[in-house]
Amino acid sequence: MAEVKVKVQPPDADPVEIENRIIELCHQFPHGITDQVIQNEMPHIEAQQRAVAINRLLSMSCRLLDYPVPLCLFNLTLFPCSKMKGSDNQEKLVYQIIEDAGNKGIWSRDIRYKSNLPLTEINKILKNLESKKLIKAVKSVAASKKKVYMLYNLQPDRSVTGGAWYSDQDFESEFVEVLNQQCFKFLQTKELKMLKWAETARESKQNPMIQRNSSFASSHEVWKFICELGISKVELSMEDIETILNTLIYDGKVEMTIIAAKEGTVGSVDGHMKLYRAVNPVIPPTGLVRAPCGLCPVFDDCHEGGEISPSNCVYMTEWLEF
Amino acid sequence: MTQAEIKLCSLLLQEHFGEIVEKIGVHLIRTGSQPLRVIAHDTGTSLDQVKKALCVLIQHNLVIHRVHKRGVVEYEAQCSRVLRMLRYPRYIYTAKTLYSDTGELLVEELLLNGKMTMSAVVKKVADRLTETMEGQYCSHAVSRGVDGKNMDYAEVSNTFVRLADTHFVQRCPVVPATENSDPGPPPPAPTLVISEKDMYLVPKLSLIGKGKRRRSSDEDATGEPKAKRPKHTSDNKEPIPDDGIYWQANLDRFHQHFRDQAIVSAVANRMDQTSSEIVRTMLRMSEITTSSSAPFTQPLSSNEIFRSLPVGYNISKQVLDQYLTLLADDPLEFVGKSGDSGGGMYVINRNDQAKTLLSDLDPWHEDLHKALGCLSTASLESVVQERFGSRCARIFRLVLQKKHLEQKQVEDFAMIPAKEAKDMLYKMLSENFISLQEIPKTPDHAPSRTFYLYTVNIPSAARMLLHRCYKSVANLIERRQFETKENKRLLEKSQRVEAIIASMQATGAEEAQLQEIEEMITAPERQQLETLKRNVNKLDACEIQVDETIFLLESYIESTLKRQ
C-alpha cells in the first residue's frame, strides 16, 4: 500500500473565498482591520495566499487604504468602479482621502500624511484628478493662502466659505452694518410704539408686564421683518439674524431674554425662544470723557513743565473756546 | 500713593490752605507717619510753623495722630481724605437739595471749618442767612424803616437736628472721661474714642436768639453805648453750653446717598420711572439699617415696601409685585430675592435667584456690590466708546460678556473684518483695557502651540482708569491756575475798580463819576474778563464731572476689596 500524500487542502482555500471572507471582515470592522486580525480569522491560510488575495482586491474595484506603519490597517470601501477605471492605486487612495474629508475639504499636507506618498506624487495626482473634474480646490476664508480640496460636486461647508456674510472670500461689512441698523430700527419702533400706547391707554400704566411683553420681539419676528424688507440677496436663516442681534447686544443697544416656549410655537428652537428689546444705556457718557484729558492721545507724555503740559495744551484751548 | 494722587493732593492743599500746609501735608503723604521733630527736620521748616500746619490739618480731619510704641507720637496723613476735598461742592449741593438753604449753609460751614460745636455753627449760619435775607429786604427796610427779617436760631437748630438724625453730620471722637486716680503721667497724646450710639446724639441745647446782622449799628435793641459794645456779640461772656462736643460732616453717609442716586438713575434709564421710584424706596428704607460698606441691603418684604411708597404713587399691591419680579429678572440684577422666608429651611443664599412662589412675605434685597460693578463697567465701556469708537466698544463689551475669547472667535461674534478686529484688539491691549491669558498646550510654552485668550480684568482696568482720572483732575486744576495767573493783572485792575466804585457809592457820588470810573476798564478788557470767567467756570465744572467718575470707580474698588 503506497502512502498517498494527501495534501490537506483547507476547505476555503479558494482565492475568491478568501477575498470574500476578507471583505466580510472589513464590513464587520468598519474602522479597519489589521493583518493580524485576518490572520487570526483564517489561521490555516498561508501568508502568501493572503497577500495574493489582498492584491487582487486592490486591483479590482475594491479599495484598500493603507495606513502608515506600524498598523498596516486595511480598510475596505466598496467603490463604484466606473469612475476609476484606468487610474492607478495611488490616485484611488488620494481620491478616497479627499472624499472622506467631506465638505470641509482637506489640505494637501494632510493628504500627504494620510497616504504616506511623496509630495511630488501627490501634486501630480491632484492635478490629474482636477483635470478629470473629480475634485476641486476651494480657498479657505480662514487662511487665505491655504487651498483645500474636496469632491467636485460638493458644496463647501460654511466654515470654509464663511457663510452668508462672505462673498468671494471678502467679508461684507457694509451688508452687516445695514442689517444691524435695520434690526435696531425695528426694535426701536416697537419700543416707541409701546411707549406711545402706554401714554394713551391708562390701564397699561398699571401693568408693567404688558408693557414689558409688548416691547419684546422674538427672533422669528425680526427674521420675518428682514426677509420682507428684501435688502438681502442671499437667503438668511434665523441663526444669521440671531448673530446680527447678538452684535446689537454687544453694542449695548439691545437686551435679550430667553423664555421657555411650547414646542411648536412659531420660532421656538428646542423649547426656548429668544426675545429682544431695545434699551437705553445705563449711564450717560461718564464724567471723564467730558474732559479733554479723558480722550487725549498723548496723555502719558503730559506733565507740567514739559513740551506737552496742561498750561499749553492745544486740546484744552480748543475745548475752552467751544 | 501714586504720583498722580500726590500731585492732586498737593494742588488741593495749596489751593485751600496755602504753601506751608501743602509742604507739610505732601511730605506726610509721601513718607507715611512721622513724629513731629522728623517732619520739621526733613521739610526744613521751623517747629512753630510745623505745629501750626499740623493743627490746621488735624482740625480738618486730614491728619490723625497716634501714639507709637515707646511713647512717640506720630502723625499720619490720610490721602484719601484729602482727595475728598474735591467733592465738597457736591456735598453742599446734596445738602441743599435735601434741606434747602439752611442745610446747605450748615454743611458748608462744617466742611470749611472741619469741626465745630453745634452752637457755634448754628449761630454762624443764622447770621449768614440773616445777611442774605437782609440783602433781599434791604431796600424795603430802608424805605419803610422796619427791621429786616431775622433768622431764628430755632429753625437752624431744627435743621441741624434733622441732619444729625439722618446721620449726615456726626460727632467727633472725644477724649474719654478719665477716671480719677489715674496713676502715672498722662499719655503723650490722647486717644479719641466715640461710641456708636453717641455719634448722632444731639445735646439738649436751648439756643435762643436771632441772627445778628453785620450792620447792626442803627438797629440796636439793647441800647448799650456803641463805643463800649465789643465787636463780637455778648455770648463771649457766657460759657458755651456744649463745649467739647464737636461735630463734623459724615462723608460716608453722603457717599451712600450718591451711590443710591446713581443706582436709581441707572434703573430709570434702563426701565421706567415707577421702577426707579420703587428702588429709591427700598434704598431709603435701608439707609440707616445697612452700613455703608455692606454688599447687600437688608431683606425687605414687599409689604413693607408697599407701605413705604411715596404718597403720590397709588399702585396696587399686585402691580408692585409685578414690578419687583421684573426688577429681579432684569439682566442688571440690582434687585434679588433673598430666599424662602417661609420654613426657614434655606440659608439666605446671597447669589441665588431661586424662583420661589411669589408670596407676600418674600423678602427682596438690593445687591449693592453688583450694582456698583455694573455702573463702573458702564463707565469703562463709555470711556472705550468715546476714545476708540463704537466698534471697539462692541468688541470690549463682547469680551466682557464672554469672559475669555480667542482672536478668531472675537471676529466671528462681533462681525467685524479680521484685519480691523485685530487692530482694535491690539490698541485696547496696549492701553491696558484688555489683557491676554496664555494657555499653553505643551510644557515648553511654544507660541505656536499656545492658546491666547483675550479677557477683561475689571478691577485692574478700573484702577487704571481711576489713576487717569486723578491725573486729569490735576491737569484741569493746573490749567485753571494758569489761566488765572495769565490774567492776574487784569483781575487786579478790575478788583481795584470795583473797590473804588463801592467806596464812592458809600460816600454818595454822582452818576457821572461812577461812569468815569467804570470806563477805566475798556471793552476788550471786559471781554477778556468775561472769557476768563467762562473758562474758569468750565474747568471747575469739568473737575466736578470727572469727580463723579472717580466716585463710582473708588466705590467699586472699595467694595471689591471688602468682599475679599
PDB file of C-alpha atoms in Angstrom, chain B residues 346-482:
ATOM      1  CA  TYR B 346     -32.908  77.692  53.295  1.00  0.00           C
ATOM      2  CA  VAL B 347     -29.951  79.776  54.193  1.00  0.00           C
ATOM      3  CA  ILE B 348     -30.219  83.174  52.674  1.00  0.00           C
ATOM      4  CA  ASN B 349     -28.058  82.419  49.708  1.00  0.00           C
ATOM      5  CA  ARG B 350     -26.780  85.709  48.532  1.00  0.00           C
ATOM      6  CA  ASN B 351     -26.186  84.873  44.920  1.00  0.00           C
ATOM      7  CA  ASP B 352     -29.264  82.826  44.422  1.00  0.00           C
ATOM      8  CA  GLN B 353     -32.251  83.943  42.476  1.00  0.00           C
ATOM      9  CA  ALA B 354     -34.429  80.956  43.099  1.00  0.00           C
ATOM     10  CA  LYS B 355     -37.811  81.269  41.540  1.00  0.00           C
ATOM     11  CA  THR B 356     -39.863  80.501  44.589  1.00  0.00           C
ATOM     12  CA  LEU B 357     -43.549  81.075  44.897  1.00  0.00           C
ATOM     13  CA  LEU B 358     -44.374  84.699  44.957  1.00  0.00           C
ATOM     14  CA  SER B 359     -45.810  85.192  48.376  1.00  0.00           C
ATOM     15  CA  ASP B 360     -46.346  88.367  50.322  1.00  0.00           C
ATOM     16  CA  LEU B 361     -43.607  87.583  52.738  1.00  0.00           C
ATOM     17  CA  ASP B 362     -40.843  87.058  50.246  1.00  0.00           C
ATOM     18  CA  PRO B 363     -38.017  89.361  51.077  1.00  0.00           C
ATOM     19  CA  TRP B 364     -36.286  91.420  48.452  1.00  0.00           C
ATOM     20  CA  HIS B 365     -32.886  92.956  48.707  1.00  0.00           C
ATOM     21  CA  GLU B 366     -30.641  95.180  46.708  1.00  0.00           C
ATOM     22  CA  ASP B 367     -27.383  93.785  45.502  1.00  0.00           C
ATOM     23  CA  LEU B 368     -25.169  96.790  46.040  1.00  0.00           C
ATOM     24  CA  HIS B 369     -21.898  95.241  45.023  1.00  0.00           C
ATOM     25  CA  LYS B 370     -23.296  94.100  41.710  1.00  0.00           C
ATOM     26  CA  ALA B 371     -24.928  97.452  41.164  1.00  0.00           C
ATOM     27  CA  LEU B 372     -21.632  99.228  41.701  1.00  0.00           C
ATOM     28  CA  GLY B 373     -19.909  96.729  39.431  1.00  0.00           C
ATOM     29  CA  CYS B 374     -22.457  97.351  36.727  1.00  0.00           C
ATOM     30  CA  LEU B 375     -22.068 101.111  36.999  1.00  0.00           C
ATOM     31  CA  SER B 376     -18.293 101.052  36.887  1.00  0.00           C
ATOM     32  CA  THR B 377     -18.367  98.614  33.957  1.00  0.00           C
ATOM     33  CA  ALA B 378     -20.653 101.044  32.198  1.00  0.00           C
ATOM     34  CA  SER B 379     -18.114 103.812  32.872  1.00  0.00           C
ATOM     35  CA  LEU B 380     -15.364 101.684  31.379  1.00  0.00           C
ATOM     36  CA  GLU B 381     -17.477 100.931  28.322  1.00  0.00           C
ATOM     37  CA  SER B 382     -18.321 104.571  27.845  1.00  0.00           C
ATOM     38  CA  VAL B 383     -14.653 105.557  28.025  1.00  0.00           C
ATOM     39  CA  VAL B 384     -13.757 102.902  25.447  1.00  0.00           C
ATOM     40  CA  GLN B 385     -16.559 104.069  23.208  1.00  0.00           C
ATOM     41  CA  GLU B 386     -15.555 107.708  23.304  1.00  0.00           C
ATOM     42  CA  ARG B 387     -11.881 107.090  22.920  1.00  0.00           C
ATOM     43  CA  PHE B 388     -11.735 104.323  20.350  1.00  0.00           C
ATOM     44  CA  GLY B 389     -15.063 104.292  18.598  1.00  0.00           C
ATOM     45  CA  SER B 390     -18.226 102.245  18.651  1.00  0.00           C
ATOM     46  CA  ARG B 391     -16.734  99.160  17.014  1.00  0.00           C
ATOM     47  CA  CYS B 392     -14.074  98.931  19.671  1.00  0.00           C
ATOM     48  CA  ALA B 393     -16.818  99.310  22.238  1.00  0.00           C
ATOM     49  CA  ARG B 394     -18.597  96.373  20.645  1.00  0.00           C
ATOM     50  CA  ILE B 395     -15.505  94.207  20.950  1.00  0.00           C
ATOM     51  CA  PHE B 396     -14.964  95.375  24.513  1.00  0.00           C
ATOM     52  CA  ARG B 397     -18.489  94.513  25.594  1.00  0.00           C
ATOM     53  CA  LEU B 398     -18.211  91.182  23.798  1.00  0.00           C
ATOM     54  CA  VAL B 399     -15.080  90.213  25.699  1.00  0.00           C
ATOM     55  CA  LEU B 400     -16.690  91.439  28.930  1.00  0.00           C
ATOM     56  CA  GLN B 401     -19.690  89.216  28.449  1.00  0.00           C
ATOM     57  CA  LYS B 402     -17.934  86.116  27.263  1.00  0.00           C
ATOM     58  CA  LYS B 403     -15.041  86.454  29.667  1.00  0.00           C
ATOM     59  CA  HIS B 404     -12.385  84.699  27.556  1.00  0.00           C
ATOM     60  CA  LEU B 405     -12.198  84.657  23.788  1.00  0.00           C
ATOM     61  CA  GLU B 406      -9.752  83.753  21.092  1.00  0.00           C
ATOM     62  CA  GLN B 407      -8.843  86.095  18.278  1.00  0.00           C
ATOM     63  CA  LYS B 408     -10.888  84.149  15.745  1.00  0.00           C
ATOM     64  CA  GLN B 409     -13.930  83.985  17.978  1.00  0.00           C
ATOM     65  CA  VAL B 410     -13.849  87.729  18.549  1.00  0.00           C
ATOM     66  CA  GLU B 411     -14.002  88.331  14.819  1.00  0.00           C
ATOM     67  CA  ASP B 412     -16.861  85.902  14.389  1.00  0.00           C
ATOM     68  CA  PHE B 413     -19.048  87.155  17.200  1.00  0.00           C
ATOM     69  CA  ALA B 414     -18.525  90.826  16.619  1.00  0.00           C
ATOM     70  CA  MET B 415     -18.938  90.550  12.843  1.00  0.00           C
ATOM     71  CA  ILE B 416     -16.019  92.814  12.169  1.00  0.00           C
ATOM     72  CA  PRO B 417     -13.480  92.060   9.428  1.00  0.00           C
ATOM     73  CA  ALA B 418     -10.421  90.263  10.692  1.00  0.00           C
ATOM     74  CA  LYS B 419      -7.885  92.975   9.993  1.00  0.00           C
ATOM     75  CA  GLU B 420      -9.849  95.702  11.752  1.00  0.00           C
ATOM     76  CA  ALA B 421     -10.694  93.493  14.685  1.00  0.00           C
ATOM     77  CA  LYS B 422      -7.037  92.667  15.159  1.00  0.00           C
ATOM     78  CA  ASP B 423      -6.090  96.304  15.028  1.00  0.00           C
ATOM     79  CA  MET B 424      -8.660  97.310  17.597  1.00  0.00           C
ATOM     80  CA  LEU B 425      -7.814  94.486  19.947  1.00  0.00           C
ATOM     81  CA  TYR B 426      -4.155  95.413  19.902  1.00  0.00           C
ATOM     82  CA  LYS B 427      -4.930  99.063  20.506  1.00  0.00           C
ATOM     83  CA  MET B 428      -7.038  98.253  23.541  1.00  0.00           C
ATOM     84  CA  LEU B 429      -4.395  95.812  24.699  1.00  0.00           C
ATOM     85  CA  SER B 430      -1.747  98.495  24.572  1.00  0.00           C
ATOM     86  CA  GLU B 431      -3.924 100.789  26.657  1.00  0.00           C
ATOM     87  CA  ASN B 432      -4.476  98.019  29.195  1.00  0.00           C
ATOM     88  CA  PHE B 433      -8.202  97.787  28.882  1.00  0.00           C
ATOM     89  CA  ILE B 434      -7.908  94.196  27.733  1.00  0.00           C
ATOM     90  CA  SER B 435      -5.340  91.633  28.808  1.00  0.00           C
ATOM     91  CA  LEU B 436      -4.115  88.358  27.401  1.00  0.00           C
ATOM     92  CA  GLN B 437      -4.341  85.000  29.086  1.00  0.00           C
ATOM     93  CA  GLU B 438      -1.947  82.343  27.845  1.00  0.00           C
ATOM     94  CA  ILE B 439      -2.910  78.726  27.942  1.00  0.00           C
ATOM     95  CA  PRO B 440      -0.046  76.555  26.756  1.00  0.00           C
ATOM     96  CA  LYS B 441      -0.666  73.262  25.060  1.00  0.00           C
ATOM     97  CA  THR B 442       2.837  71.988  25.612  1.00  0.00           C
ATOM     98  CA  PRO B 443       5.110  72.374  28.609  1.00  0.00           C
ATOM     99  CA  ASP B 444       7.552  74.470  26.667  1.00  0.00           C
ATOM    100  CA  HIS B 445       5.067  77.286  26.087  1.00  0.00           C
ATOM    101  CA  ALA B 446       5.876  77.491  22.428  1.00  0.00           C
ATOM    102  CA  PRO B 447       3.963  80.427  20.960  1.00  0.00           C
ATOM    103  CA  SER B 448       2.660  78.458  18.005  1.00  0.00           C
ATOM    104  CA  ARG B 449       1.195  75.880  20.332  1.00  0.00           C
ATOM    105  CA  THR B 450      -0.353  78.187  22.885  1.00  0.00           C
ATOM    106  CA  PHE B 451      -3.854  79.490  23.153  1.00  0.00           C
ATOM    107  CA  TYR B 452      -4.039  83.237  23.625  1.00  0.00           C
ATOM    108  CA  LEU B 453      -7.298  84.376  25.120  1.00  0.00           C
ATOM    109  CA  TYR B 454      -8.434  87.952  25.452  1.00  0.00           C
ATOM    110  CA  THR B 455     -10.060  88.888  28.708  1.00  0.00           C
ATOM    111  CA  VAL B 456     -11.050  91.954  30.698  1.00  0.00           C
ATOM    112  CA  ASN B 457      -9.890  92.175  34.278  1.00  0.00           C
ATOM    113  CA  ILE B 458     -12.392  94.663  35.643  1.00  0.00           C
ATOM    114  CA  PRO B 459     -10.784  95.735  38.941  1.00  0.00           C
ATOM    115  CA  SER B 460      -7.447  96.262  37.261  1.00  0.00           C
ATOM    116  CA  ALA B 461      -8.985  98.241  34.408  1.00  0.00           C
ATOM    117  CA  ALA B 462     -10.964 100.275  36.954  1.00  0.00           C
ATOM    118  CA  ARG B 463      -7.780 101.107  38.841  1.00  0.00           C
ATOM    119  CA  MET B 464      -6.067 102.157  35.651  1.00  0.00           C
ATOM    120  CA  LEU B 465      -8.952 104.426  34.767  1.00  0.00           C
ATOM    121  CA  LEU B 466      -9.019 105.858  38.283  1.00  0.00           C
ATOM    122  CA  HIS B 467      -5.384 106.790  38.017  1.00  0.00           C
ATOM    123  CA  ARG B 468      -6.131 108.515  34.746  1.00  0.00           C
ATOM    124  CA  CYS B 469      -8.979 110.424  36.385  1.00  0.00           C
ATOM    125  CA  TYR B 470      -6.708 111.708  39.128  1.00  0.00           C
ATOM    126  CA  LYS B 471      -4.198 112.928  36.623  1.00  0.00           C
ATOM    127  CA  SER B 472      -6.933 114.569  34.556  1.00  0.00           C
ATOM    128  CA  VAL B 473      -8.254 116.470  37.548  1.00  0.00           C
ATOM    129  CA  ALA B 474      -4.747 117.614  38.406  1.00  0.00           C
ATOM    130  CA  ASN B 475      -4.343 118.812  34.824  1.00  0.00           C
ATOM    131  CA  LEU B 476      -7.607 120.702  34.952  1.00  0.00           C
ATOM    132  CA  ILE B 477      -6.678 122.425  38.209  1.00  0.00           C
ATOM    133  CA  GLU B 478      -3.298 123.386  36.823  1.00  0.00           C
ATOM    134  CA  ARG B 479      -4.849 124.805  33.718  1.00  0.00           C
ATOM    135  CA  ARG B 480      -7.275 126.819  35.784  1.00  0.00           C
ATOM    136  CA  GLN B 481      -4.465 128.243  37.879  1.00  0.00           C
ATOM    137  CA  PHE B 482      -2.520 129.000  34.758  1.00  0.00           C
TER     138      PHE B 482
END
